[in-house]
Coordinates of C-alpha atoms in Angstrom, one line a residue:
M1 CA 24.8 -14.9 35.9
S2 CA 23.0 -11.7 36.8
I3 CA 19.7 -10.5 35.2
T4 CA 19.8 -7.2 33.3
L5 CA 17.3 -5.1 31.4
L6 CA 18.0 -4.9 27.7
D7 CA 18.4 -1.5 26.2
Q8 CA 15.6 -0.2 23.9
N9 CA 17.6 -0.5 20.7
T10 CA 18.3 -4.2 21.3
I11 CA 14.7 -4.8 22.2
N12 CA 13.6 -3.2 18.9
K13 CA 15.9 -5.3 16.9
I14 CA 14.7 -8.5 18.5
A15 CA 11.0 -7.5 18.2
A16 CA 11.6 -6.6 14.5
G17 CA 12.2 -10.2 13.8
E18 CA 8.5 -11.0 14.3
V19 CA 7.3 -8.1 12.0
V20 CA 10.0 -7.7 9.4
E21 CA 10.9 -11.1 8.0
R22 CA 11.9 -9.9 4.5
P23 CA 11.5 -6.9 2.2
S24 CA 7.9 -7.9 1.4
S25 CA 7.1 -7.5 5.1
V26 CA 8.2 -3.9 5.0
V27 CA 6.1 -3.2 1.9
K28 CA 3.1 -4.9 3.5
E29 CA 3.3 -2.7 6.7
L30 CA 3.8 0.5 4.8
V31 CA 1.1 -0.1 2.2
E32 CA -1.4 -1.0 5.0
N33 CA -0.6 2.2 6.8
A34 CA -1.2 4.1 3.5
I35 CA -4.6 2.4 3.1
D36 CA -5.5 3.2 6.7
A37 CA -4.6 6.8 6.0
G38 CA -7.3 7.0 3.3
A39 CA -5.0 6.9 0.2
T40 CA -6.6 6.5 -3.2
A41 CA -3.3 6.1 -5.1
I42 CA -0.2 4.1 -3.8
T43 CA 3.1 3.6 -5.6
V44 CA 5.6 0.9 -4.6
E45 CA 9.1 1.1 -6.0
I46 CA 11.9 -1.3 -5.3
K47 CA 15.5 -2.0 -6.4
E48 CA 17.4 -5.2 -6.0
G49 CA 14.4 -7.0 -4.7
G50 CA 13.8 -4.4 -2.0
I51 CA 17.0 -5.3 -0.2
S52 CA 18.7 -2.0 -1.0
F53 CA 15.8 0.3 -1.8
I54 CA 12.0 0.5 -1.1
R55 CA 9.9 3.6 -1.7
V56 CA 6.2 3.7 -0.8
T57 CA 4.3 6.8 -1.8
D58 CA 0.7 7.6 -1.1
N59 CA -1.8 10.5 -1.2
G60 CA -3.3 9.9 2.2
S61 CA -3.8 12.2 5.1
G62 CA -0.1 12.4 6.1
I63 CA 1.4 12.6 9.6
N64 CA 1.4 15.8 11.8
K65 CA 4.8 17.2 12.4
D66 CA 4.6 16.9 16.2
E67 CA 3.6 13.2 15.9
I68 CA 6.4 12.0 13.7
E69 CA 8.9 11.0 16.4
I70 CA 6.1 9.4 18.4
A71 CA 5.1 7.3 15.4
F72 CA 8.5 5.6 15.4
K73 CA 8.2 4.5 19.0
R74 CA 7.0 1.0 19.8
H75 CA 3.3 0.5 20.4
A76 CA 2.5 4.0 19.1
T77 CA -0.7 3.9 17.0
S78 CA -3.7 6.0 16.0
K79 CA -5.9 3.0 15.3
I80 CA -7.0 2.0 18.8
K81 CA -7.1 3.6 22.2
S82 CA -7.9 0.7 24.6
I83 CA -8.2 -3.1 24.7
E84 CA -12.0 -2.8 24.0
D85 CA -11.2 -1.3 20.6
L86 CA -9.8 -4.7 19.5
M87 CA -13.3 -6.1 19.6
A88 CA -14.3 -3.9 16.6
V89 CA -11.0 -3.0 14.9
S90 CA -11.6 -2.2 11.2
S91 CA -8.1 -0.9 10.3
L92 CA -5.4 -3.1 8.7
G93 CA -2.9 -2.0 11.3
F94 CA -3.4 -1.5 15.0
R95 CA -0.4 -2.9 17.0
G96 CA 1.9 0.1 16.6
E97 CA 5.0 -2.1 15.9
A98 CA 5.7 -1.7 12.2
L99 CA 7.5 1.7 12.0
A100 CA 9.7 1.0 15.1
S101 CA 10.6 -2.5 13.7
I102 CA 11.4 -1.2 10.2
A103 CA 13.5 1.7 11.6
A104 CA 15.5 -0.6 13.9
V105 CA 16.9 -2.7 11.0
S106 CA 17.3 -0.2 8.1
Q107 CA 17.8 3.5 7.2
V108 CA 14.5 5.2 6.9
E109 CA 13.6 8.6 5.3
L110 CA 10.1 10.0 5.8
I111 CA 8.5 12.9 3.8
T112 CA 5.0 13.8 4.7
K113 CA 2.5 16.6 4.5
T114 CA -1.0 17.0 5.9
S115 CA -3.8 18.9 4.1
D116 CA -3.8 21.8 6.6
S117 CA 0.0 22.3 6.4
L118 CA 1.7 24.8 4.1
S119 CA 4.8 22.7 3.8
G120 CA 5.9 19.1 4.3
V121 CA 8.3 17.6 6.8
R122 CA 11.4 15.4 6.2
Y123 CA 12.6 13.1 9.0
T124 CA 15.4 10.5 9.0
I125 CA 16.0 7.6 11.4
D126 CA 19.1 5.3 11.0
G127 CA 19.0 1.9 12.8
G128 CA 16.6 3.2 15.4
V129 CA 18.7 6.4 16.0
P130 CA 16.6 9.5 15.3
G131 CA 17.9 12.1 12.9
E132 CA 16.8 15.6 12.1
V133 CA 13.3 17.0 11.4
A134 CA 13.3 19.6 8.6
E135 CA 10.6 21.4 6.6
I136 CA 10.5 20.6 2.9
G137 CA 8.3 21.2 -0.1
A138 CA 6.1 18.1 -0.7
P139 CA 2.7 17.1 -2.1
E140 CA 0.0 16.0 0.3
G141 CA 0.5 12.5 1.5
T142 CA 3.4 10.4 2.7
T143 CA 6.6 8.9 1.2
F144 CA 8.7 6.3 3.0
I145 CA 12.1 5.4 1.7
V146 CA 13.8 2.4 3.3
R147 CA 17.4 1.7 2.4
N148 CA 19.8 -1.2 3.2
L149 CA 17.4 -3.5 5.0
F150 CA 19.1 -5.5 7.8
Y151 CA 22.4 -3.6 7.3
N152 CA 23.0 -3.7 11.1
T153 CA 21.8 -7.3 11.6
P154 CA 23.9 -9.3 9.1
V155 CA 22.6 -12.6 10.4
R156 CA 19.1 -11.7 9.2
R157 CA 20.4 -10.4 5.8
K158 CA 22.4 -13.6 5.2
F159 CA 19.2 -15.6 5.1
L160 CA 17.4 -13.5 2.5
K161 CA 17.0 -15.1 -0.9
T162 CA 18.2 -13.7 -4.2
A163 CA 17.0 -10.2 -5.3
T164 CA 14.9 -11.8 -8.0
T165 CA 13.1 -14.1 -5.5
E166 CA 12.6 -11.3 -3.0
G167 CA 11.2 -9.1 -5.7
G168 CA 8.8 -11.8 -6.7
Y169 CA 7.4 -11.9 -3.2
I170 CA 6.8 -8.2 -3.3
G171 CA 5.2 -8.4 -6.7
S172 CA 2.8 -11.1 -5.4
L173 CA 2.0 -9.0 -2.3
V174 CA 1.2 -5.9 -4.4
E175 CA -1.1 -8.1 -6.5
Y176 CA -2.9 -9.3 -3.4
L177 CA -3.2 -5.8 -2.1
A178 CA -4.6 -4.5 -5.4
L179 CA -7.2 -7.3 -5.5
S180 CA -8.2 -6.6 -1.9
H181 CA -8.8 -2.8 -2.6
P182 CA -10.2 -2.3 -6.1
D183 CA -11.0 1.3 -5.1
I184 CA -7.3 2.2 -4.8
S185 CA -4.9 2.7 -7.8
F186 CA -1.7 0.7 -7.3
R187 CA 1.5 1.1 -9.2
F188 CA 4.4 -1.3 -8.8
I189 CA 7.9 -0.4 -10.2
S190 CA 10.8 -2.8 -10.0
N191 CA 14.3 -1.8 -11.1
N192 CA 12.8 1.2 -13.0
Q193 CA 10.3 -1.1 -14.9
N194 CA 6.5 -0.7 -14.5
K195 CA 5.2 -4.2 -13.5
L196 CA 1.6 -3.4 -12.5
H197 CA -0.7 -0.4 -12.6
T198 CA -4.4 -0.6 -11.6
S199 CA -7.0 2.0 -12.2
G200 CA -8.7 2.1 -8.8
N201 CA -12.1 2.2 -10.5
M202 CA -13.7 -0.3 -8.0
N203 CA -14.1 -3.0 -10.7
L204 CA -12.7 -6.2 -9.3
K205 CA -12.8 -7.9 -12.7
D206 CA -10.6 -5.2 -14.2
I207 CA -8.0 -5.9 -11.4
I208 CA -8.2 -9.7 -12.1
Y209 CA -7.5 -9.0 -15.8
N210 CA -4.5 -6.8 -15.0
V211 CA -3.0 -9.5 -12.6
Y212 CA -4.0 -12.8 -14.2
G213 CA -4.7 -12.0 -17.8
R214 CA -7.4 -12.7 -20.3
D215 CA -7.8 -16.4 -20.0
I216 CA -8.7 -16.3 -16.3
T217 CA -11.0 -13.3 -16.6
N218 CA -13.0 -14.9 -19.4
N219 CA -13.7 -18.0 -17.3
L220 CA -15.1 -16.6 -14.0
Y221 CA -18.4 -17.0 -12.2
E222 CA -19.6 -14.1 -10.0
I223 CA -20.7 -15.1 -6.5
S224 CA -22.5 -13.4 -3.8
G225 CA -24.0 -14.4 -0.5
K226 CA -25.3 -12.8 2.7
S227 CA -26.2 -14.0 6.2
Q228 CA -26.5 -12.4 9.6
D229 CA -22.8 -11.7 10.2
I230 CA -21.2 -12.4 6.8
E231 CA -21.4 -11.0 3.3
A232 CA -19.4 -12.4 0.4
S233 CA -18.9 -11.1 -3.1
G234 CA -16.4 -11.6 -5.9
F235 CA -15.5 -14.3 -8.4
I236 CA -14.5 -18.0 -8.6
G237 CA -13.1 -19.8 -11.6
K238 CA -14.8 -22.2 -13.8
P239 CA -13.8 -25.8 -13.1
M240 CA -11.5 -25.8 -16.1
I241 CA -9.4 -23.0 -14.5
V242 CA -7.3 -25.1 -12.1
R243 CA -3.7 -25.0 -10.9
G244 CA -1.3 -27.5 -9.3
N245 CA -1.0 -25.4 -6.1
R246 CA -3.1 -22.9 -4.1
T247 CA -1.5 -19.7 -5.4
Y248 CA -4.7 -18.8 -7.2
E249 CA -6.9 -19.1 -4.1
N250 CA -7.3 -15.6 -2.9
Y251 CA -9.8 -14.2 -0.4
Y252 CA -10.0 -11.1 1.7
I253 CA -11.7 -10.5 5.1
N254 CA -12.7 -6.9 5.8
G255 CA -10.1 -5.7 3.2
R256 CA -7.3 -7.8 4.7
Y257 CA -5.5 -10.6 2.8
I258 CA -5.8 -13.6 5.0
K259 CA -4.9 -17.3 4.9
S260 CA -7.4 -19.5 6.8
S261 CA -7.6 -23.3 6.7
I262 CA -11.3 -23.1 7.4
I263 CA -12.1 -21.0 4.3
T264 CA -9.6 -22.8 2.1
K265 CA -11.2 -26.2 3.0
A266 CA -14.7 -24.8 2.3
I267 CA -13.8 -23.5 -1.1
E268 CA -12.0 -26.7 -2.1
D269 CA -14.8 -29.0 -0.8
A270 CA -17.3 -27.0 -2.9
Y271 CA -15.3 -27.9 -6.0
K272 CA -15.2 -31.7 -5.2
G273 CA -16.8 -33.5 -8.1
F274 CA -16.1 -30.6 -10.4
I275 CA -12.3 -30.8 -10.6
M276 CA -9.8 -33.6 -10.4
P277 CA -8.0 -34.4 -7.1
H278 CA -4.9 -32.4 -6.3
N279 CA -6.1 -29.6 -8.5
Y280 CA -7.0 -26.2 -6.9
P281 CA -9.5 -23.6 -8.1
F282 CA -9.2 -19.9 -8.7
S283 CA -11.0 -17.5 -6.3
A284 CA -11.0 -13.8 -5.6
I285 CA -13.6 -13.4 -2.8
H286 CA -14.3 -10.4 -0.5
F287 CA -15.8 -11.2 2.8
K288 CA -17.3 -8.6 5.2
I289 CA -17.5 -10.3 8.6
N290 CA -18.8 -8.8 11.8
P291 CA -15.6 -7.9 13.8
A292 CA -17.3 -9.2 16.9
I293 CA -17.0 -12.9 15.7
I294 CA -13.3 -12.8 14.6
D295 CA -10.0 -12.2 16.3
V296 CA -7.3 -10.6 14.1
N297 CA -4.8 -10.2 17.0
V298 CA -3.2 -13.6 16.5
H299 CA 0.2 -12.8 15.1
P300 CA 2.2 -9.6 14.4
T301 CA 2.0 -10.3 10.6
K302 CA -1.8 -10.3 10.9
M303 CA -2.0 -13.0 8.2
E304 CA -4.1 -15.3 10.5
L305 CA -7.3 -14.9 12.4
R306 CA -9.7 -16.9 14.5
F307 CA -13.4 -17.3 14.2
S308 CA -15.7 -17.7 17.2
N309 CA -17.7 -20.3 15.2
N310 CA -15.7 -22.3 12.6
E311 CA -18.6 -24.4 11.5
Y312 CA -20.8 -21.4 10.7
I313 CA -18.0 -19.8 8.6
Y314 CA -17.3 -23.1 6.8
N315 CA -21.0 -23.8 5.9
F316 CA -21.5 -20.2 4.6
V317 CA -18.5 -20.3 2.3
Y318 CA -19.2 -23.8 1.1
D319 CA -22.8 -23.1 0.4
T320 CA -22.0 -19.8 -1.4
C321 CA -19.4 -21.4 -3.7
L322 CA -21.5 -24.5 -4.4
K323 CA -24.5 -22.4 -5.2
A324 CA -22.5 -20.5 -7.8
L325 CA -21.2 -23.7 -9.4
N326 CA -24.6 -25.5 -9.4
S327 CA -26.4 -22.6 -11.0
K328 CA -24.2 -22.5 -14.1
E329 CA -24.0 -24.6 -17.2
L330 CA -20.7 -26.5 -16.9
I331 CA -20.5 -28.3 -20.2
A332 CA -17.1 -27.7 -21.6
E333 CA -16.9 -25.6 -24.8
V334 CA -15.1 -27.0 -27.7
S335 CA -13.7 -24.6 -30.3
V336 CA -13.7 -25.6 -33.9
P337 CA -10.1 -25.3 -35.2
D338 CA -9.2 -23.3 -38.2
P339 CA -8.8 -25.7 -41.2
V340 CA -5.7 -23.8 -42.3
A341 CA -4.2 -24.0 -38.8
V342 CA -5.0 -27.8 -38.7
K343 CA -3.2 -28.3 -42.0
M344 CA -0.2 -26.4 -40.6
Q345 CA -0.2 -28.6 -37.5
E346 CA -0.4 -31.7 -39.5
A347 CA 2.9 -30.8 -41.1
P348 CA 4.8 -29.0 -38.4
V349 CA 8.1 -27.3 -38.8
V350 CA 10.6 -29.4 -36.9
K351 CA 13.9 -28.4 -35.4
N352 CA 16.2 -31.4 -34.9
V353 CA 13.2 -33.8 -34.7
M354 CA 10.2 -35.7 -35.0
P355 CA 7.1 -36.8 -36.7
D356 CA 3.5 -36.8 -35.6
I357 CA 2.7 -39.4 -33.0
K358 CA 0.8 -42.5 -34.2
L359 CA -2.3 -43.2 -32.1
P360 CA -2.9 -46.7 -30.8
E361 CA -4.8 -49.1 -33.0
K362 CA -8.5 -49.6 -32.1
N363 CA -9.1 -52.9 -33.9
V364 CA -7.5 -56.0 -32.4
L365 CA -9.0 -58.5 -34.9
D366 CA -6.1 -58.3 -37.3
S367 CA -3.5 -58.4 -34.5
M368 CA -1.5 -61.4 -33.3
P369 CA -3.5 -63.3 -30.6
Y370 CA -0.3 -64.5 -29.0
K371 CA 3.3 -65.2 -29.5
T372 CA 4.4 -68.7 -30.6
E373 CA 7.8 -70.3 -30.4
T374 CA 7.8 -71.4 -34.0
K375 CA 9.7 -69.5 -36.6
P376 CA 7.4 -67.4 -38.8
T377 CA 7.5 -67.6 -42.6
E378 CA 8.6 -64.7 -44.7
S379 CA 4.9 -63.9 -45.5
S380 CA 3.8 -64.1 -41.9
K381 CA 6.7 -61.8 -40.9
A382 CA 5.3 -59.1 -43.1
E383 CA 1.8 -59.6 -41.8
T384 CA 2.6 -59.7 -38.1
K385 CA 5.4 -57.1 -37.9
P386 CA 4.9 -55.2 -34.7
R387 CA 3.9 -51.6 -35.0
R388 CA 6.0 -49.1 -33.0
L389 CA 4.4 -47.5 -30.0
P390 CA 4.1 -43.7 -29.9
E391 CA 7.6 -42.4 -29.2
P392 CA 7.1 -38.8 -27.9
F393 CA 10.7 -38.2 -27.2
E394 CA 12.5 -40.2 -30.0
I395 CA 14.5 -37.9 -32.2
K396 CA 14.2 -38.4 -35.9
G397 CA 15.1 -36.2 -38.8
S398 CA 16.7 -36.8 -42.1
L399 CA 17.4 -40.4 -43.3
Q400 CA 21.0 -40.0 -42.5
M401 CA 20.2 -39.0 -38.9
V402 CA 17.9 -42.0 -38.5
K403 CA 20.7 -44.3 -39.7
E404 CA 23.2 -42.7 -37.4
D405 CA 20.7 -42.9 -34.5
K406 CA 20.1 -46.6 -35.2
V407 CA 23.8 -47.4 -35.2
R408 CA 24.3 -45.6 -32.0
Y409 CA 21.3 -47.2 -30.4
E410 CA 22.4 -50.7 -31.4
A411 CA 25.9 -50.1 -30.1
V412 CA 24.6 -49.0 -26.8
T413 CA 22.2 -51.9 -26.4
K414 CA 24.8 -54.4 -27.3
S415 CA 27.5 -53.0 -25.1
E416 CA 25.4 -52.2 -22.1
P417 CA 22.7 -54.9 -21.5
P418 CA 19.7 -53.6 -19.5
K419 CA 20.0 -53.8 -15.7
Q420 CA 17.2 -55.8 -14.0
M421 CA 15.8 -55.8 -10.5
N422 CA 15.5 -59.2 -9.0
L423 CA 11.9 -58.8 -8.0
F424 CA 10.8 -62.0 -9.8
E425 CA 12.7 -65.2 -9.7
N426 CA 12.3 -66.1 -13.4
K427 CA 12.6 -62.6 -14.7
L428 CA 9.6 -62.1 -17.1
L429 CA 11.2 -58.8 -18.3
D430 CA 14.3 -60.4 -19.6
E431 CA 15.3 -60.6 -23.3
N432 CA 15.7 -64.4 -22.9
S433 CA 12.0 -64.6 -22.0
R434 CA 10.7 -63.0 -25.2
N435 CA 9.6 -66.2 -26.8
K436 CA 8.3 -67.8 -23.6
Y437 CA 5.5 -65.5 -22.4
R438 CA 2.1 -65.4 -23.9
I439 CA -0.2 -62.4 -24.0
I440 CA -3.7 -63.6 -23.3
G441 CA -5.7 -60.4 -23.8
Q442 CA -6.7 -57.0 -22.4
L443 CA -8.8 -56.4 -19.4
F444 CA -11.0 -53.2 -19.0
D445 CA -9.0 -51.7 -21.9
T446 CA -6.3 -51.0 -19.4
Y447 CA -4.5 -54.1 -18.1
W448 CA -2.8 -56.8 -20.2
L449 CA -2.9 -60.4 -19.0
I450 CA 0.3 -62.4 -19.5
E451 CA 1.1 -66.0 -18.9
F452 CA 4.7 -66.9 -18.2
E453 CA 5.8 -70.4 -17.1
D454 CA 3.8 -71.1 -13.9
K455 CA 2.8 -67.5 -13.2
F456 CA 0.1 -65.1 -14.3
Y457 CA 0.9 -61.4 -14.7
M458 CA -1.1 -58.2 -15.2
M459 CA 0.6 -55.2 -16.8
D460 CA -0.8 -51.6 -16.4
Q461 CA -0.4 -50.2 -19.9
H462 CA -0.3 -46.6 -18.7
A463 CA 2.3 -47.2 -15.9
A464 CA 4.4 -49.3 -18.3
H465 CA 4.4 -46.7 -21.1
E466 CA 5.0 -43.9 -18.7
K467 CA 8.2 -45.7 -17.5
V468 CA 9.4 -46.3 -21.0
L469 CA 8.9 -42.6 -22.0
Y470 CA 10.5 -41.4 -18.8
E471 CA 13.7 -43.4 -19.3
R472 CA 13.9 -42.4 -23.0
T473 CA 13.7 -38.7 -22.0
M474 CA 16.1 -38.9 -19.1
N475 CA 18.6 -40.6 -21.4
K476 CA 18.2 -37.9 -24.0
L477 CA 18.5 -35.2 -21.3
H478 CA 21.8 -36.9 -20.2
D479 CA 23.0 -36.9 -23.8
K480 CA 21.6 -33.4 -24.5
T481 CA 19.7 -34.6 -27.5
I482 CA 16.1 -33.6 -26.8
G483 CA 14.7 -31.7 -29.8
T484 CA 12.1 -29.0 -30.2
Q485 CA 9.0 -29.3 -32.3
M486 CA 7.8 -26.0 -33.7
I487 CA 4.0 -25.4 -33.3
L488 CA 1.6 -23.3 -35.3
P489 CA -0.3 -21.4 -34.1
P490 CA 1.9 -20.7 -31.0
I491 CA 0.6 -20.9 -27.4
V492 CA 0.1 -17.6 -25.7
L493 CA 0.4 -17.6 -21.9
S494 CA -0.5 -14.8 -19.5
L495 CA 1.8 -15.0 -16.4
N496 CA 1.5 -12.9 -13.2
M497 CA 4.6 -11.3 -11.8
H498 CA 5.5 -14.3 -9.6
E499 CA 5.1 -16.8 -12.5
E500 CA 7.3 -14.5 -14.6
E501 CA 10.0 -14.6 -12.0
I502 CA 9.7 -18.4 -11.8
Y503 CA 10.0 -18.7 -15.5
K504 CA 13.0 -16.4 -15.8
T505 CA 14.8 -18.1 -12.9
N506 CA 14.3 -21.5 -14.5
Q507 CA 14.7 -20.7 -18.2
D508 CA 17.5 -23.3 -18.6
I509 CA 15.1 -26.1 -17.4
F510 CA 12.5 -25.2 -20.1
K511 CA 15.3 -25.1 -22.7
R512 CA 16.6 -28.5 -21.6
L513 CA 13.0 -29.9 -21.9
G514 CA 12.7 -28.6 -25.5
Y515 CA 10.6 -25.5 -25.0
E516 CA 11.1 -22.3 -27.0
I517 CA 9.4 -19.3 -25.2
E518 CA 9.7 -15.6 -25.9
E519 CA 8.2 -12.4 -24.5
F520 CA 5.0 -11.3 -26.3
G521 CA 4.4 -7.9 -24.7
G522 CA 3.0 -7.0 -21.3
N523 CA 2.7 -10.1 -19.1
E524 CA 2.2 -12.5 -22.0
Y525 CA 4.6 -15.0 -23.4
K526 CA 4.6 -16.9 -26.7
V527 CA 5.4 -20.6 -26.8
T528 CA 6.6 -21.5 -30.3
G529 CA 8.3 -24.8 -29.6
I530 CA 7.5 -27.8 -27.4
P531 CA 9.4 -31.0 -26.6
A532 CA 9.7 -33.0 -29.7
G533 CA 7.2 -35.8 -30.2
L534 CA 4.6 -35.1 -27.6
P535 CA 1.3 -36.6 -28.6
K536 CA -1.8 -34.5 -29.2
M537 CA -2.6 -33.1 -25.7
D538 CA -3.2 -29.9 -23.8
Y539 CA 0.3 -28.4 -24.3
K540 CA -0.7 -25.2 -22.5
Q541 CA -1.9 -27.1 -19.3
L542 CA 1.2 -29.2 -19.3
L543 CA 3.4 -26.0 -19.3
I544 CA 1.3 -24.5 -16.5
D545 CA 1.8 -27.7 -14.5
V546 CA 5.5 -27.4 -14.9
L547 CA 5.4 -23.8 -13.8
D548 CA 3.3 -24.7 -10.8
G549 CA 5.8 -27.4 -9.8
L550 CA 8.7 -24.9 -10.0
S551 CA 6.8 -22.3 -8.0
E552 CA 6.9 -24.4 -4.9
E553 CA 9.4 -22.8 -2.5
S554 CA 11.1 -26.2 -1.9
A555 CA 11.4 -26.9 -5.6
S556 CA 14.1 -24.2 -6.2
K557 CA 16.3 -26.0 -3.7
D558 CA 15.9 -29.4 -5.3
P559 CA 18.7 -30.2 -7.7
D560 CA 16.6 -33.0 -9.2
I561 CA 13.6 -30.8 -9.9
I562 CA 14.0 -31.5 -13.6
T563 CA 13.4 -35.2 -12.9
E564 CA 10.0 -34.4 -11.5
K565 CA 9.1 -32.4 -14.5
V566 CA 10.1 -35.2 -16.9
A567 CA 8.0 -37.6 -14.8
S568 CA 5.1 -35.3 -15.1
M569 CA 5.5 -34.9 -18.9
S570 CA 5.9 -38.7 -19.3
C571 CA 2.7 -39.3 -17.3
K572 CA 0.7 -36.9 -19.5
A573 CA 2.2 -38.3 -22.7
A574 CA 1.7 -42.0 -21.9
V575 CA -1.1 -44.0 -23.3
K576 CA -4.0 -43.9 -20.9
G577 CA -6.3 -46.5 -19.4
N578 CA -9.5 -47.3 -21.2
N579 CA -7.6 -47.0 -24.4
R580 CA -7.5 -50.2 -26.4
L581 CA -4.2 -51.3 -27.8
S582 CA -3.5 -54.0 -30.4
F583 CA -1.7 -57.2 -29.5
N584 CA 1.3 -56.1 -31.5
E585 CA 1.5 -52.8 -29.6
A586 CA 1.3 -54.7 -26.3
F587 CA 4.3 -56.9 -27.5
E588 CA 6.2 -53.8 -28.4
L589 CA 5.5 -52.2 -25.0
M590 CA 6.8 -55.4 -23.3
D591 CA 9.9 -55.3 -25.4
E592 CA 10.5 -51.6 -24.5
L593 CA 9.9 -52.3 -20.8
M594 CA 12.6 -55.0 -20.9
K595 CA 15.1 -52.3 -21.7
A596 CA 14.3 -50.1 -18.8
E597 CA 16.7 -49.9 -15.9
N598 CA 13.9 -50.4 -13.4
P599 CA 11.0 -51.8 -15.3
Y600 CA 8.8 -52.7 -12.3
N601 CA 7.7 -49.2 -11.2
C602 CA 6.6 -46.0 -13.0
P603 CA 8.4 -42.7 -12.1
H604 CA 5.8 -42.1 -9.4
G605 CA 6.4 -45.5 -7.8
R606 CA 3.3 -47.3 -9.0
P607 CA 3.9 -50.9 -10.1
T608 CA 3.9 -51.6 -13.8
L609 CA 3.2 -55.4 -13.2
I610 CA 1.6 -57.6 -10.6
M611 CA 2.0 -61.3 -10.4
M612 CA 0.1 -64.4 -9.1
S613 CA 1.5 -67.9 -9.1
R614 CA -0.3 -70.9 -10.5
Y615 CA -0.2 -72.4 -6.9
E616 CA -2.1 -69.3 -5.6
I617 CA -4.7 -69.5 -8.3
E618 CA -5.4 -73.2 -7.8
K619 CA -5.6 -72.6 -4.1
K620 CA -8.3 -70.0 -4.7
F621 CA -10.3 -72.5 -6.8
K622 CA -9.8 -75.2 -4.0
R623 CA -7.8 -77.4 -6.3
I624 CA -5.2 -77.4 -3.6
V625 CA -6.3 -77.7 0.0

């Protein structure tokens, strides 16, 4: 096979794959060019997620007429002149690949005018093939119109996501760009709807308010720090402002939105001890770093960089964030509820379902010490009747509904006996064992000690209750009988553009889980209904956790994502450790656990029970040698 030199058009299409991955890549390159051109106002407009139409308009310096055709050639740039300039590059772009790559895989129209020109210039280039140059009336600045992205490379176009998802990526990118340059006014329009408009007044906190809403903005700490080669300024969130992923961790180096494992680890390590594991803080930090100690020429996307001294950077970021946290009063504020609102919550309006949840009993003196095999008298039956555990997902309504539900429940349990896993020989969790085990007591207000034949068991009350709630909810999801409990006052959520897209894409999941959510103006949404029967908890944080789980890129591909959300809800609704239950409630929990399909593990895989045989115990005490 002979070796041949590829033609320039093919080279451009191949090289475009590194720079132009999706519509958001086009927007990033064009906006960065506008920033480098000194623009103070930038408008990004897209249609169909940017796949069919992208328009980026700025009021920057424009492009000279005799330089337009050169600008679309590969490695043509005004940012650097030689390799030495890379050591002190301060512009966002410098490789000279963006325009050639974009033009190679789309239809591009350029309208530009410089301050010293009487008229503007219109230039077209279609799939890398130059068109005509014509004079046109235009305001000072530059407008790029990109149509039909990847129209001549169908393989690339096939792997794009839906228009909604691609539009969400562009929305997130514009938010990052707006936060990185508070001195520039950004406007983002999607399908003729204004999604974002910032003032460009150089106030970072105003931008944070526009992007993340009131709740985040009201819970920020200002940070600042300076050393020989680094200067930091911006805001970090109070420990109460946490998310389930890193989407709220934003930082910018010399005006460039960057992802760095060193800086990310430093920020998260500073929060250790302030927030729970697997939670991530909010940050919007601007770093000014001496260009001599960083290398931005790592990848064509310019999202990565290298530091000459990683430890120095880590220590500076860690110390700056920790100083801000340690200098503040971190006692959580508790708001006093409105008595009227409390009364309304005590008697909620219920659709299809459910009463308030009964909290576990704190006093065990009047509870049964253990089960006996003797038949109780009529009076003792009334005294020792087990109280029901909290049933966050049990549907109740009118008396007729309760009766119908009871009949249906009894029919199901009689016709379909619970399946059991053969993990234990004698099956503690079997209906035939109900009168054979003895509950001894509670350890550390978390674990229940149980004696059964010649074995000793410990039950984790949280894991066991979580499993019970999970299977109840999954059964009701299968039967489509989850109800909605109306709440007053409603919860108001401020969602950024990416979260809005996630919610709209997965509205059916929230409806199936029992949520009622409606638009409340701007980027705010009003939650008027929650899954029926949830105990008193932080409903807002639970909903945010569900959103965070759905925002993971892999989550949208998982057909069982709703299972994960149910598991999360069950975990938060289940009785916690260090919460004393009565003996009757422990008996009730054991009875419920017996009915589970897999009673031996919670939805996350943790064991609900552990066992030790009498032989092993006596061996430990040296009764058996």
